[in-house]
Amino acid sequence: MLNPSSLSISPAMEIFPQFKKPLILCRKTIPGGYESVSTLGFTELAHLQDKDNGGAYRAVAAMVHGEHISFYECGFVSVQDTLWDKEGHHLFKSCYIEGHVDFIFGDGTSVYEDCKLNSIGSGYITAQKRESPQAESGFVFKSAELYGVGPTYLGRAYGPYSRVLFYQSKFANIVRPEGWDSIGEDPNQLTYAEVECTGEGADTSKRVPWLKKLDGTQELQYLLSPSFNDKDGWIEDQPTFY
């Protein structure tokens, strides 16, 4: 059984002292709407034992289900299933996310920009659930920093067309050489890519052979463009509190 006290959980309150004074900013517009959350900590350490995962503990710190939701300088702390990015168009900017297994998971169409990802044990960073080639969902990490304890996978398939991109991100030496796990899904249907990443963990020479080469492709341009997550301008239309 995994004892939570044996995991190297970082004191998020010390990393981001502003969590001590949570602030929620929310504004509605007509006919559309959006919600923005700033400097708020989400913590769930009342772990539930998962006997199917070697005794690991799982508890969702936050479930995000809805359209046009953004988080700025927020922290999400748990062990397994920390951040349930369930569904909708979301932005996570300068956030801190900590966990052990599948600690960013779901079927969201989301951009994670300038986020810190702290792995506290050997596991999986992401588990993205895209279920058809027509679905627009996926996780795009821009300028992320991955560090902590490993070895860990960058992701595993939670759906048959799972899609995750790490772009210009920095990996500590905690990433498994193979990088990704299809866990029984057809790897030719998955879109897992690393573009212009750096750090000791960014060596792709021993990655799975089905790692997508997106450099210079239209798909890369799409995933990095507003067409992926901001085609109706909802991010640009937010208050300038950040």
XYZ file of C-alpha atoms in Angstrom:
242
model
C 0.000 0.000 0.000
C 1.250 3.478 -0.871
C 1.478 5.734 2.144
C 0.848 9.400 1.239
C 3.373 10.453 3.869
C 6.087 8.706 1.844
C 5.452 10.872 -1.230
C 7.447 14.027 -1.815
C 4.459 16.379 -1.726
C 5.632 19.973 -2.053
C 4.237 22.666 0.233
C 2.179 24.533 -2.355
C 1.471 27.323 0.092
C 5.189 28.090 0.171
C 5.561 27.884 -3.604
C 2.636 30.252 -4.179
C 1.998 32.225 -0.965
C -0.936 33.999 -2.624
C -2.998 30.802 -2.186
C -3.421 31.892 1.435
C -5.685 34.702 0.228
C -7.955 33.119 -2.392
C -9.535 35.454 -4.898
C -12.211 34.448 -7.381
C -12.960 36.768 -10.272
C -16.073 35.986 -12.280
C -17.952 37.969 -14.900
C -20.895 36.991 -17.086
C -21.704 38.341 -20.512
C -24.729 37.990 -22.750
C -25.322 36.005 -24.905
C -22.075 34.183 -24.125
C -20.251 33.940 -20.835
C -17.044 32.962 -19.162
C -15.560 32.408 -15.756
C -12.061 33.319 -14.625
C -10.367 32.191 -11.440
C -7.220 33.823 -10.070
C -4.777 32.958 -7.258
C -6.800 30.138 -5.768
C -5.537 26.864 -4.344
C -7.353 23.577 -4.871
C -6.138 20.853 -2.517
C -7.500 17.375 -1.871
C -5.406 15.205 0.390
C -8.195 13.142 1.969
C -7.095 10.291 -0.261
C -9.195 7.325 -1.277
C -7.325 4.061 -1.620
C -7.423 2.600 -5.136
C -6.851 -1.143 -4.878
C -6.692 -1.453 -8.683
C -3.675 0.832 -8.870
C -1.272 -0.837 -6.494
C -2.737 0.821 -3.435
C -2.235 4.374 -4.688
C -4.495 7.121 -3.420
C -6.812 9.126 -5.636
C -8.842 12.268 -5.048
C -9.870 15.042 -7.430
C -8.788 18.503 -6.314
C -10.876 20.215 -9.016
C -13.276 19.133 -11.754
C -13.630 21.612 -14.627
C -16.736 21.057 -16.761
C -18.060 23.961 -18.801
C -17.260 26.463 -21.496
C -14.791 29.346 -21.398
C -13.180 28.800 -17.996
C -9.715 30.086 -17.175
C -7.376 29.783 -14.207
C -4.521 32.196 -13.457
C -1.794 31.432 -10.893
C -3.876 28.689 -9.293
C -2.641 25.557 -7.578
C -4.022 22.024 -7.877
C -2.598 19.537 -5.372
C -3.387 15.852 -4.846
C -1.898 12.436 -5.679
C -3.928 10.610 -8.350
C -6.490 12.374 -10.593
C -5.587 15.833 -9.299
C -7.141 17.940 -12.065
C -10.169 16.569 -13.900
C -10.226 18.678 -17.051
C -13.510 17.064 -17.968
C -14.974 18.973 -20.910
C -15.022 22.413 -22.529
C -12.591 25.112 -23.657
C -10.218 26.040 -20.841
C -7.056 28.032 -20.187
C -4.599 27.375 -17.349
C -2.039 30.185 -17.106
C 0.950 30.131 -14.723
C -0.608 27.388 -12.592
C 0.973 24.776 -10.320
C -0.264 21.180 -10.699
C 0.998 18.377 -8.478
C 0.295 14.660 -8.535
C 1.409 11.112 -9.123
C -0.869 9.200 -11.544
C -3.035 10.718 -14.319
C -2.914 14.000 -12.462
C -4.186 15.956 -15.470
C -6.973 13.969 -17.126
C -10.233 14.319 -19.034
C -11.632 15.405 -22.396
C -11.069 19.152 -22.219
C -9.937 21.341 -25.103
C -7.322 23.094 -23.039
C -4.136 25.121 -23.160
C -1.699 25.000 -20.235
C 0.663 27.942 -20.542
C 3.707 28.590 -18.322
C 2.544 25.946 -15.839
C 4.677 24.038 -13.336
C 4.023 20.286 -13.201
C 5.376 18.524 -10.123
C 5.487 14.723 -10.270
C 5.584 13.263 -6.762
C 6.075 9.642 -7.812
C 6.440 7.215 -10.684
C 3.270 7.430 -12.769
C 1.653 9.401 -15.593
C 1.347 13.152 -16.066
C -1.641 13.142 -18.431
C -4.550 10.918 -19.446
C -6.424 12.655 -22.258
C -9.763 11.218 -23.417
C -10.375 12.319 -27.026
C -12.737 9.671 -28.431
C -12.994 10.312 -32.183
C -10.872 11.813 -34.967
C -13.483 14.558 -35.385
C -13.367 15.605 -31.721
C -11.515 18.872 -31.137
C -10.333 18.108 -27.617
C -6.739 17.804 -26.496
C -4.192 19.161 -24.034
C -1.583 21.649 -25.274
C 1.250 22.522 -22.889
C 3.192 25.658 -23.817
C 6.382 26.531 -21.927
C 5.603 24.057 -19.155
C 8.179 23.007 -16.574
C 8.106 19.353 -15.493
C 10.117 18.306 -12.449
C 9.946 16.224 -9.286
C 10.175 12.454 -8.788
C 10.170 9.785 -11.489
C 10.433 7.903 -13.628
C 7.142 9.033 -15.109
C 5.339 8.883 -18.429
C 4.264 12.105 -20.098
C 0.898 10.508 -20.732
C -1.223 7.472 -21.408
C -4.307 6.986 -23.539
C -7.623 7.545 -21.790
C -9.412 7.452 -25.150
C -8.738 5.922 -28.588
C -7.748 9.285 -30.137
C -5.998 10.815 -27.145
C -4.095 14.019 -28.030
C -1.359 15.804 -26.036
C 1.289 18.267 -27.193
C 4.230 19.592 -25.189
C 5.661 22.676 -26.896
C 8.826 24.517 -25.860
C 8.648 22.888 -22.448
C 11.420 21.917 -20.054
C 11.673 18.385 -18.660
C 13.788 17.340 -15.702
C 15.458 13.934 -15.822
C 12.348 12.119 -14.595
C 10.725 11.146 -17.915
C 10.767 7.486 -18.915
C 12.784 6.970 -22.117
C 9.698 5.682 -23.972
C 7.740 8.746 -22.871
C 4.202 7.581 -23.636
C 1.915 4.572 -23.092
C -0.924 3.499 -25.410
C -2.269 1.001 -22.793
C -3.988 -1.119 -25.429
C -5.270 1.611 -27.763
C -4.169 1.665 -31.409
C -1.048 3.859 -31.241
C -1.531 4.997 -34.833
C -4.688 6.825 -33.744
C -3.007 8.689 -30.890
C -1.447 12.139 -31.188
C 1.392 12.517 -28.716
C 4.053 15.048 -29.632
C 6.991 16.948 -28.172
C 8.185 19.979 -30.105
C 11.207 22.148 -29.233
C 11.392 20.816 -25.679
C 14.546 21.041 -23.572
C 16.084 19.585 -20.429
C 17.570 16.241 -19.453
C 14.222 14.501 -19.873
C 13.585 15.816 -23.389
C 15.739 13.297 -25.282
C 13.339 11.621 -27.749
C 15.837 9.121 -29.204
C 14.281 6.247 -27.225
C 10.669 7.380 -27.370
C 7.917 5.064 -28.625
C 8.126 4.693 -32.430
C 4.632 6.126 -32.836
C 5.520 9.503 -31.297
C 4.080 12.065 -33.731
C 6.499 14.311 -35.611
C 4.533 17.545 -35.831
C 7.352 19.983 -36.591
C 6.271 22.207 -39.477
C 2.893 20.506 -39.935
C -0.553 22.044 -40.291
C -1.689 20.151 -37.199
C 1.002 21.847 -35.115
C -0.025 25.241 -36.472
C -3.638 24.454 -35.585
C -2.874 23.310 -32.029
C -0.822 26.448 -31.368
C -3.312 28.836 -32.975
C -6.459 30.487 -31.571
C -8.461 28.123 -33.799
C -7.819 25.316 -31.304
C -9.046 26.915 -28.097
C -10.026 30.531 -28.774
C -11.763 30.599 -32.138
C -14.583 32.786 -30.790
C -12.209 35.152 -28.962
C -13.309 34.291 -25.433
C -9.783 34.502 -23.995
C -9.052 37.889 -25.543
C -12.391 39.177 -24.218
C -11.560 38.508 -20.560
C -10.943 41.248 -17.973
C -7.357 42.485 -17.801
C -6.827 41.518 -14.165
C -3.805 39.315 -14.867
